[in-house]
PDB file of C-alpha atoms in Angstrom:
ATOM      1  CA  UNK A   1      83.026  86.424  99.915  1.00  0.00           C
ATOM      2  CA  UNK A   2      83.929  89.957  98.949  1.00  0.00           C
ATOM      3  CA  UNK A   3      81.370  92.449 100.108  1.00  0.00           C
ATOM      4  CA  UNK A   4      82.682  95.245  97.892  1.00  0.00           C
ATOM      5  CA  UNK A   5      84.293  94.623  94.524  1.00  0.00           C
ATOM      6  CA  UNK A   6      86.179  97.184  92.509  1.00  0.00           C
ATOM      7  CA  UNK A   7      87.380  95.444  89.362  1.00  0.00           C
ATOM      8  CA  UNK A   8      89.568  98.258  88.045  1.00  0.00           C
ATOM      9  CA  UNK A   9      92.864  98.420  89.927  1.00  0.00           C
ATOM     10  CA  UNK A  10      93.988 101.352  87.744  1.00  0.00           C
ATOM     11  CA  UNK A  11      92.308 103.792  85.399  1.00  0.00           C
ATOM     12  CA  UNK A  12      93.499 106.590  83.141  1.00  0.00           C
ATOM     13  CA  UNK A  13      91.416 109.497  81.908  1.00  0.00           C
ATOM     14  CA  UNK A  14      92.183 112.549  79.812  1.00  0.00           C
ATOM     15  CA  UNK A  15      91.784 115.870  81.549  1.00  0.00           C
ATOM     16  CA  UNK A  16      88.276 117.356  81.091  1.00  0.00           C
ATOM     17  CA  UNK A  17      86.823 113.973  80.123  1.00  0.00           C
ATOM     18  CA  UNK A  18      84.343 112.016  82.251  1.00  0.00           C
ATOM     19  CA  UNK A  19      85.296 108.732  83.921  1.00  0.00           C
ATOM     20  CA  UNK A  20      83.322 105.949  85.578  1.00  0.00           C
ATOM     21  CA  UNK A  21      84.748 103.929  88.443  1.00  0.00           C
ATOM     22  CA  UNK A  22      83.010 100.603  88.972  1.00  0.00           C
ATOM     23  CA  UNK A  23      81.750  99.218  92.252  1.00  0.00           C
ATOM     24  CA  UNK A  24      79.572  96.191  92.966  1.00  0.00           C
ATOM     25  CA  UNK A  25      78.464  95.107  96.401  1.00  0.00           C
ATOM     26  CA  UNK A  26      76.948  92.123  98.109  1.00  0.00           C
ATOM     27  CA  UNK A  27      74.438  92.319 100.925  1.00  0.00           C
ATOM     28  CA  UNK A  28      71.221  90.655 101.997  1.00  0.00           C
ATOM     29  CA  UNK A  29      70.253  93.564 104.229  1.00  0.00           C
ATOM     30  CA  UNK A  30      67.487  95.660 102.631  1.00  0.00           C
ATOM     31  CA  UNK A  31      68.801  98.789 104.323  1.00  0.00           C
ATOM     32  CA  UNK A  32      72.328  99.875 103.554  1.00  0.00           C
ATOM     33  CA  UNK A  33      74.383 102.852 102.476  1.00  0.00           C
ATOM     34  CA  UNK A  34      77.076 103.222  99.877  1.00  0.00           C
ATOM     35  CA  UNK A  35      79.954 105.669 100.011  1.00  0.00           C
ATOM     36  CA  UNK A  36      82.804 106.813  97.850  1.00  0.00           C
ATOM     37  CA  UNK A  37      86.010 108.145  99.364  1.00  0.00           C
ATOM     38  CA  UNK A  38      89.036 109.702  97.691  1.00  0.00           C
ATOM     39  CA  UNK A  39      92.544 109.149  99.012  1.00  0.00           C
ATOM     40  CA  UNK A  40      95.160 111.395  97.410  1.00  0.00           C
ATOM     41  CA  UNK A  41      98.866 110.687  97.687  1.00  0.00           C
ATOM     42  CA  UNK A  42      98.973 112.706 100.910  1.00  0.00           C
ATOM     43  CA  UNK A  43      97.009 109.862 102.513  1.00  0.00           C
ATOM     44  CA  UNK A  44      93.899 111.434 103.990  1.00  0.00           C
ATOM     45  CA  UNK A  45      90.455 109.957 103.322  1.00  0.00           C
ATOM     46  CA  UNK A  46      88.045 112.440 101.774  1.00  0.00           C
ATOM     47  CA  UNK A  47      84.310 111.710 101.707  1.00  0.00           C
ATOM     48  CA  UNK A  48      82.830 112.305  98.249  1.00  0.00           C
ATOM     49  CA  UNK A  49      79.277 111.031  98.027  1.00  0.00           C
ATOM     50  CA  UNK A  50      76.662 108.849  99.723  1.00  0.00           C
ATOM     51  CA  UNK A  51      73.717 106.791  98.440  1.00  0.00           C
ATOM     52  CA  UNK A  52      71.133 105.194 100.690  1.00  0.00           C
ATOM     53  CA  UNK A  53      69.446 102.002  99.570  1.00  0.00           C
ATOM     54  CA  UNK A  54      66.016 103.601  99.797  1.00  0.00           C
ATOM     55  CA  UNK A  55      66.974 106.838  98.076  1.00  0.00           C
ATOM     56  CA  UNK A  56      64.831 107.306  95.009  1.00  0.00           C
ATOM     57  CA  UNK A  57      67.288 109.383  93.048  1.00  0.00           C
ATOM     58  CA  UNK A  58      70.948 108.925  92.285  1.00  0.00           C
ATOM     59  CA  UNK A  59      73.170 111.017  94.505  1.00  0.00           C
ATOM     60  CA  UNK A  60      75.093 113.935  93.036  1.00  0.00           C
ATOM     61  CA  UNK A  61      77.703 116.228  94.574  1.00  0.00           C
ATOM     62  CA  UNK A  62      79.183 118.757  92.191  1.00  0.00           C
ATOM     63  CA  UNK A  63      81.220 116.865  89.586  1.00  0.00           C
ATOM     64  CA  UNK A  64      80.546 113.548  91.325  1.00  0.00           C
ATOM     65  CA  UNK A  65      77.490 111.434  90.700  1.00  0.00           C
ATOM     66  CA  UNK A  66      76.640 107.921  91.755  1.00  0.00           C
ATOM     67  CA  UNK A  67      75.071 105.616  89.194  1.00  0.00           C
ATOM     68  CA  UNK A  68      73.057 103.418  91.547  1.00  0.00           C
ATOM     69  CA  UNK A  69      71.588 100.274  89.992  1.00  0.00           C
ATOM     70  CA  UNK A  70      70.008  98.437  92.887  1.00  0.00           C
ATOM     71  CA  UNK A  71      68.941  95.309  91.024  1.00  0.00           C
ATOM     72  CA  UNK A  72      72.467  94.840  89.711  1.00  0.00           C
ATOM     73  CA  UNK A  73      73.961  95.795  93.085  1.00  0.00           C
ATOM     74  CA  UNK A  74      76.229  98.335  91.513  1.00  0.00           C
ATOM     75  CA  UNK A  75      77.142 101.839  92.643  1.00  0.00           C
ATOM     76  CA  UNK A  76      79.497 103.311  90.101  1.00  0.00           C
ATOM     77  CA  UNK A  77      81.079 106.707  90.635  1.00  0.00           C
ATOM     78  CA  UNK A  78      81.036 109.106  87.708  1.00  0.00           C
ATOM     79  CA  UNK A  79      83.454 112.026  87.728  1.00  0.00           C
ATOM     80  CA  UNK A  80      82.674 114.619  85.090  1.00  0.00           C
ATOM     81  CA  UNK A  81      85.195 117.042  83.607  1.00  0.00           C
ATOM     82  CA  UNK A  82      88.233 115.369  85.199  1.00  0.00           C
ATOM     83  CA  UNK A  83      90.892 117.595  86.686  1.00  0.00           C
ATOM     84  CA  UNK A  84      94.538 116.861  87.433  1.00  0.00           C
ATOM     85  CA  UNK A  85      93.718 117.050  91.137  1.00  0.00           C
ATOM     86  CA  UNK A  86      91.377 114.097  90.746  1.00  0.00           C
ATOM     87  CA  UNK A  87      94.371 111.755  90.472  1.00  0.00           C
ATOM     88  CA  UNK A  88      94.067 109.583  93.581  1.00  0.00           C
ATOM     89  CA  UNK A  89      92.869 106.256  94.949  1.00  0.00           C
ATOM     90  CA  UNK A  90      89.099 105.921  95.085  1.00  0.00           C
ATOM     91  CA  UNK A  91      87.391 103.583  97.515  1.00  0.00           C
ATOM     92  CA  UNK A  92      83.840 102.334  97.366  1.00  0.00           C
ATOM     93  CA  UNK A  93      82.419 101.407 100.769  1.00  0.00           C
ATOM     94  CA  UNK A  94      79.224 100.074 102.291  1.00  0.00           C
ATOM     95  CA  UNK A  95      77.464 100.365 105.620  1.00  0.00           C
ATOM     96  CA  UNK A  96      74.910  97.663 106.356  1.00  0.00           C
ATOM     97  CA  UNK A  97      71.931  98.121 108.609  1.00  0.00           C
ATOM     98  CA  UNK A  98      69.204 100.683 109.096  1.00  0.00           C
ATOM     99  CA  UNK A  99      68.499 101.248 112.754  1.00  0.00           C
ATOM    100  CA  UNK A 100      72.078 100.651 113.729  1.00  0.00           C
ATOM    101  CA  UNK A 101      73.317 103.143 111.214  1.00  0.00           C
ATOM    102  CA  UNK A 102      76.641 103.520 112.962  1.00  0.00           C
ATOM    103  CA  UNK A 103      77.965 100.115 112.141  1.00  0.00           C
ATOM    104  CA  UNK A 104      81.310  99.538 110.580  1.00  0.00           C
ATOM    105  CA  UNK A 105      81.923 100.542 107.015  1.00  0.00           C
ATOM    106  CA  UNK A 106      83.348  97.916 104.679  1.00  0.00           C
ATOM    107  CA  UNK A 107      85.770  99.173 102.059  1.00  0.00           C
ATOM    108  CA  UNK A 108      86.607  97.846  98.621  1.00  0.00           C
ATOM    109  CA  UNK A 109      90.203  97.404  97.441  1.00  0.00           C
ATOM    110  CA  UNK A 110      90.229 100.719  95.604  1.00  0.00           C
ATOM    111  CA  UNK A 111      90.838 102.028  92.105  1.00  0.00           C
ATOM    112  CA  UNK A 112      93.818 104.198  91.264  1.00  0.00           C
ATOM    113  CA  UNK A 113      92.807 107.025  88.925  1.00  0.00           C
ATOM    114  CA  UNK A 114      95.371 108.964  86.939  1.00  0.00           C
ATOM    115  CA  UNK A 115      94.301 112.086  85.057  1.00  0.00           C
ATOM    116  CA  UNK A 116      96.431 112.796  81.997  1.00  0.00           C
ATOM    117  CA  UNK A 117      96.957 116.413  80.941  1.00  0.00           C
TER     118      UNK A 117
ATOM    119  CA  UNK B   1      90.374 122.724 113.933  1.00  0.00           C
ATOM    120  CA  UNK B   2      86.991 121.057 114.158  1.00  0.00           C
ATOM    121  CA  UNK B   3      88.033 117.876 112.339  1.00  0.00           C
ATOM    122  CA  UNK B   4      89.138 114.490 113.587  1.00  0.00           C
ATOM    123  CA  UNK B   5      92.624 114.726 115.036  1.00  0.00           C
ATOM    124  CA  UNK B   6      95.127 111.921 115.123  1.00  0.00           C
ATOM    125  CA  UNK B   7      98.573 111.910 116.610  1.00  0.00           C
ATOM    126  CA  UNK B   8     101.244 111.190 115.990  1.00  0.00           C
ATOM    127  CA  UNK B   9     101.066 111.400 112.197  1.00  0.00           C
ATOM    128  CA  UNK B  10     104.126 109.192 111.875  1.00  0.00           C
ATOM    129  CA  UNK B  11     105.383 106.704 114.418  1.00  0.00           C
ATOM    130  CA  UNK B  12     108.460 104.515 114.218  1.00  0.00           C
ATOM    131  CA  UNK B  13     108.849 101.628 116.634  1.00  0.00           C
ATOM    132  CA  UNK B  14     111.304  98.769 116.923  1.00  0.00           C
ATOM    133  CA  UNK B  15     110.057  95.222 117.080  1.00  0.00           C
ATOM    134  CA  UNK B  16     108.822  94.417 120.565  1.00  0.00           C
ATOM    135  CA  UNK B  17     108.015  97.991 121.574  1.00  0.00           C
ATOM    136  CA  UNK B  18     104.559  99.380 122.238  1.00  0.00           C
ATOM    137  CA  UNK B  19     102.714 101.751 119.919  1.00  0.00           C
ATOM    138  CA  UNK B  20     100.031 104.141 121.151  1.00  0.00           C
ATOM    139  CA  UNK B  21      97.876 105.914 118.609  1.00  0.00           C
ATOM    140  CA  UNK B  22      95.548 108.703 119.656  1.00  0.00           C
ATOM    141  CA  UNK B  23      92.339 109.952 118.120  1.00  0.00           C
ATOM    142  CA  UNK B  24      90.255 112.950 119.117  1.00  0.00           C
ATOM    143  CA  UNK B  25      86.851 112.828 117.396  1.00  0.00           C
ATOM    144  CA  UNK B  26      85.092 115.798 115.926  1.00  0.00           C
ATOM    145  CA  UNK B  27      83.433 118.064 118.443  1.00  0.00           C
ATOM    146  CA  UNK B  28      80.076 116.631 119.416  1.00  0.00           C
ATOM    147  CA  UNK B  29      80.870 113.143 118.089  1.00  0.00           C
ATOM    148  CA  UNK B  30      80.630 110.255 120.504  1.00  0.00           C
ATOM    149  CA  UNK B  31      81.308 107.342 118.151  1.00  0.00           C
ATOM    150  CA  UNK B  32      84.817 106.371 117.127  1.00  0.00           C
ATOM    151  CA  UNK B  33      85.999 103.786 114.612  1.00  0.00           C
ATOM    152  CA  UNK B  34      89.510 102.518 113.949  1.00  0.00           C
ATOM    153  CA  UNK B  35      90.592 101.168 110.576  1.00  0.00           C
ATOM    154  CA  UNK B  36      93.882  99.745 109.346  1.00  0.00           C
ATOM    155  CA  UNK B  37      95.231 100.167 105.830  1.00  0.00           C
ATOM    156  CA  UNK B  38      98.049  97.876 104.809  1.00  0.00           C
ATOM    157  CA  UNK B  39     100.219  98.990 101.879  1.00  0.00           C
ATOM    158  CA  UNK B  40      98.405  98.803  98.535  1.00  0.00           C
ATOM    159  CA  UNK B  41      95.142  97.730 100.203  1.00  0.00           C
ATOM    160  CA  UNK B  42      91.834  99.248 101.226  1.00  0.00           C
ATOM    161  CA  UNK B  43      90.838 100.076 104.772  1.00  0.00           C
ATOM    162  CA  UNK B  44      89.865  97.243 107.093  1.00  0.00           C
ATOM    163  CA  UNK B  45      87.590  97.826 110.058  1.00  0.00           C
ATOM    164  CA  UNK B  46      89.134  97.104 113.441  1.00  0.00           C
ATOM    165  CA  UNK B  47      86.941  98.403 116.243  1.00  0.00           C
ATOM    166  CA  UNK B  48      83.972 100.642 116.996  1.00  0.00           C
ATOM    167  CA  UNK B  49      83.719 102.419 120.320  1.00  0.00           C
ATOM    168  CA  UNK B  50      81.429 104.759 122.143  1.00  0.00           C
ATOM    169  CA  UNK B  51      82.418 106.581 125.309  1.00  0.00           C
ATOM    170  CA  UNK B  52      83.675 103.967 127.797  1.00  0.00           C
ATOM    171  CA  UNK B  53      82.263 101.110 125.692  1.00  0.00           C
ATOM    172  CA  UNK B  54      83.560  98.818 122.989  1.00  0.00           C
ATOM    173  CA  UNK B  55      80.625  98.149 120.684  1.00  0.00           C
ATOM    174  CA  UNK B  56      82.214  95.995 117.981  1.00  0.00           C
ATOM    175  CA  UNK B  57      85.773  94.692 118.015  1.00  0.00           C
ATOM    176  CA  UNK B  58      85.291  92.003 115.412  1.00  0.00           C
ATOM    177  CA  UNK B  59      88.162  93.343 113.302  1.00  0.00           C
ATOM    178  CA  UNK B  60      90.733  93.503 116.062  1.00  0.00           C
ATOM    179  CA  UNK B  61      93.489  90.892 116.179  1.00  0.00           C
ATOM    180  CA  UNK B  62      92.979  88.721 119.262  1.00  0.00           C
ATOM    181  CA  UNK B  63      96.363  89.426 120.748  1.00  0.00           C
ATOM    182  CA  UNK B  64      98.495  92.518 121.315  1.00  0.00           C
ATOM    183  CA  UNK B  65      95.825  95.003 120.137  1.00  0.00           C
ATOM    184  CA  UNK B  66      93.494  96.927 122.400  1.00  0.00           C
ATOM    185  CA  UNK B  67      91.397 100.067 122.163  1.00  0.00           C
ATOM    186  CA  UNK B  68      89.678 102.384 124.571  1.00  0.00           C
ATOM    187  CA  UNK B  69      87.604 105.548 124.490  1.00  0.00           C
ATOM    188  CA  UNK B  70      87.540 106.958 128.011  1.00  0.00           C
ATOM    189  CA  UNK B  71      84.997 109.376 129.371  1.00  0.00           C
ATOM    190  CA  UNK B  72      87.578 112.127 129.125  1.00  0.00           C
ATOM    191  CA  UNK B  73      90.316 112.365 126.549  1.00  0.00           C
ATOM    192  CA  UNK B  74      91.036 110.808 123.192  1.00  0.00           C
ATOM    193  CA  UNK B  75      90.485 107.289 121.990  1.00  0.00           C
ATOM    194  CA  UNK B  76      93.634 105.182 122.176  1.00  0.00           C
ATOM    195  CA  UNK B  77      94.633 102.260 119.968  1.00  0.00           C
ATOM    196  CA  UNK B  78      97.418 100.317 121.647  1.00  0.00           C
ATOM    197  CA  UNK B  79      99.607  97.743 119.977  1.00  0.00           C
ATOM    198  CA  UNK B  80     101.885  95.820 122.290  1.00  0.00           C
ATOM    199  CA  UNK B  81     105.079  94.064 121.206  1.00  0.00           C
ATOM    200  CA  UNK B  82     104.843  95.350 117.659  1.00  0.00           C
ATOM    201  CA  UNK B  83     105.990  93.217 114.731  1.00  0.00           C
ATOM    202  CA  UNK B  84     106.904  94.215 111.185  1.00  0.00           C
ATOM    203  CA  UNK B  85     103.471  93.135 109.943  1.00  0.00           C
ATOM    204  CA  UNK B  86     101.884  95.872 112.064  1.00  0.00           C
ATOM    205  CA  UNK B  87     103.392  98.504 109.758  1.00  0.00           C
ATOM    206  CA  UNK B  88     100.394 100.228 108.230  1.00  0.00           C
ATOM    207  CA  UNK B  89      98.338 103.398 108.215  1.00  0.00           C
ATOM    208  CA  UNK B  90      95.819 103.501 111.044  1.00  0.00           C
ATOM    209  CA  UNK B  91      92.794 105.707 110.490  1.00  0.00           C
ATOM    210  CA  UNK B  92      90.322 106.914 113.029  1.00  0.00           C
ATOM    211  CA  UNK B  93      86.836 108.083 112.071  1.00  0.00           C
ATOM    212  CA  UNK B  94      84.037 109.582 114.103  1.00  0.00           C
ATOM    213  CA  UNK B  95      80.309 110.036 113.740  1.00  0.00           C
ATOM    214  CA  UNK B  96      77.690 111.875 115.722  1.00  0.00           C
ATOM    215  CA  UNK B  97      75.719 108.901 116.988  1.00  0.00           C
ATOM    216  CA  UNK B  98      72.573 110.985 117.253  1.00  0.00           C
ATOM    217  CA  UNK B  99      69.242 109.371 116.402  1.00  0.00           C
ATOM    218  CA  UNK B 100      68.561 110.263 112.806  1.00  0.00           C
ATOM    219  CA  UNK B 101      71.966 111.839 112.681  1.00  0.00           C
ATOM    220  CA  UNK B 102      74.642 111.762 110.070  1.00  0.00           C
ATOM    221  CA  UNK B 103      75.487 108.482 108.422  1.00  0.00           C
ATOM    222  CA  UNK B 104      78.828 109.905 107.504  1.00  0.00           C
ATOM    223  CA  UNK B 105      82.027 108.941 109.198  1.00  0.00           C
ATOM    224  CA  UNK B 106      84.610 111.707 109.200  1.00  0.00           C
ATOM    225  CA  UNK B 107      88.156 110.467 108.924  1.00  0.00           C
ATOM    226  CA  UNK B 108      91.284 111.747 110.558  1.00  0.00           C
ATOM    227  CA  UNK B 109      94.559 112.117 108.639  1.00  0.00           C
ATOM    228  CA  UNK B 110      95.845 108.760 109.835  1.00  0.00           C
ATOM    229  CA  UNK B 111      98.911 107.584 111.731  1.00  0.00           C
ATOM    230  CA  UNK B 112     101.573 105.857 109.713  1.00  0.00           C
ATOM    231  CA  UNK B 113     103.244 103.223 111.845  1.00  0.00           C
ATOM    232  CA  UNK B 114     106.575 101.822 110.749  1.00  0.00           C
ATOM    233  CA  UNK B 115     108.087  98.912 112.641  1.00  0.00           C
ATOM    234  CA  UNK B 116     111.797  98.454 112.125  1.00  0.00           C
TER     235      UNK B 116
END
């Protein structure tokens, strides 16, 4: 079964508008972490934001925020005020485990975001 | 440059040759992870290593692939007798491994392997 699901293979957003990229996950471990990475056309993987399963508040980093709904097992990424440079692939990922917090990270299939001027 | 270094950035090999991919983790990081990204797909975990130890190789193909992280020097991902299906981007990531340390894995720029 898929551990990380990203149902939107491609998304378009108008410049300066906000966009939400969906991510649902599947785990039975009570301790886990969720990540979002950005991969521009140049290919590098850029860390955006992290949410721990026990974090009380939704994570925010500048224009990025994570809409964490634990009961629904969703961790959607919200990008506010989209910029042309936001056009890229976006990957949701999960790390399972608490004590062994250095375990492998499982990635979703990604969502391609295109920002329209 | 304090980031994760990978070389070469691009590697072309003919079928049957060997490919060696190198990864130098961030300074102070002792945990290394290798991931493979096939075209149009997300990253797939391959192997997790600490210095001189393979911790988890559950994502490594059983044959032709091996990885090491020696006491001195970079981590090496070796692919023997490459086939066209090995063409992919191979990413290395590192983390600090300190108790209570960063959860974050820092990624290198990747090595793009093309098998002709």
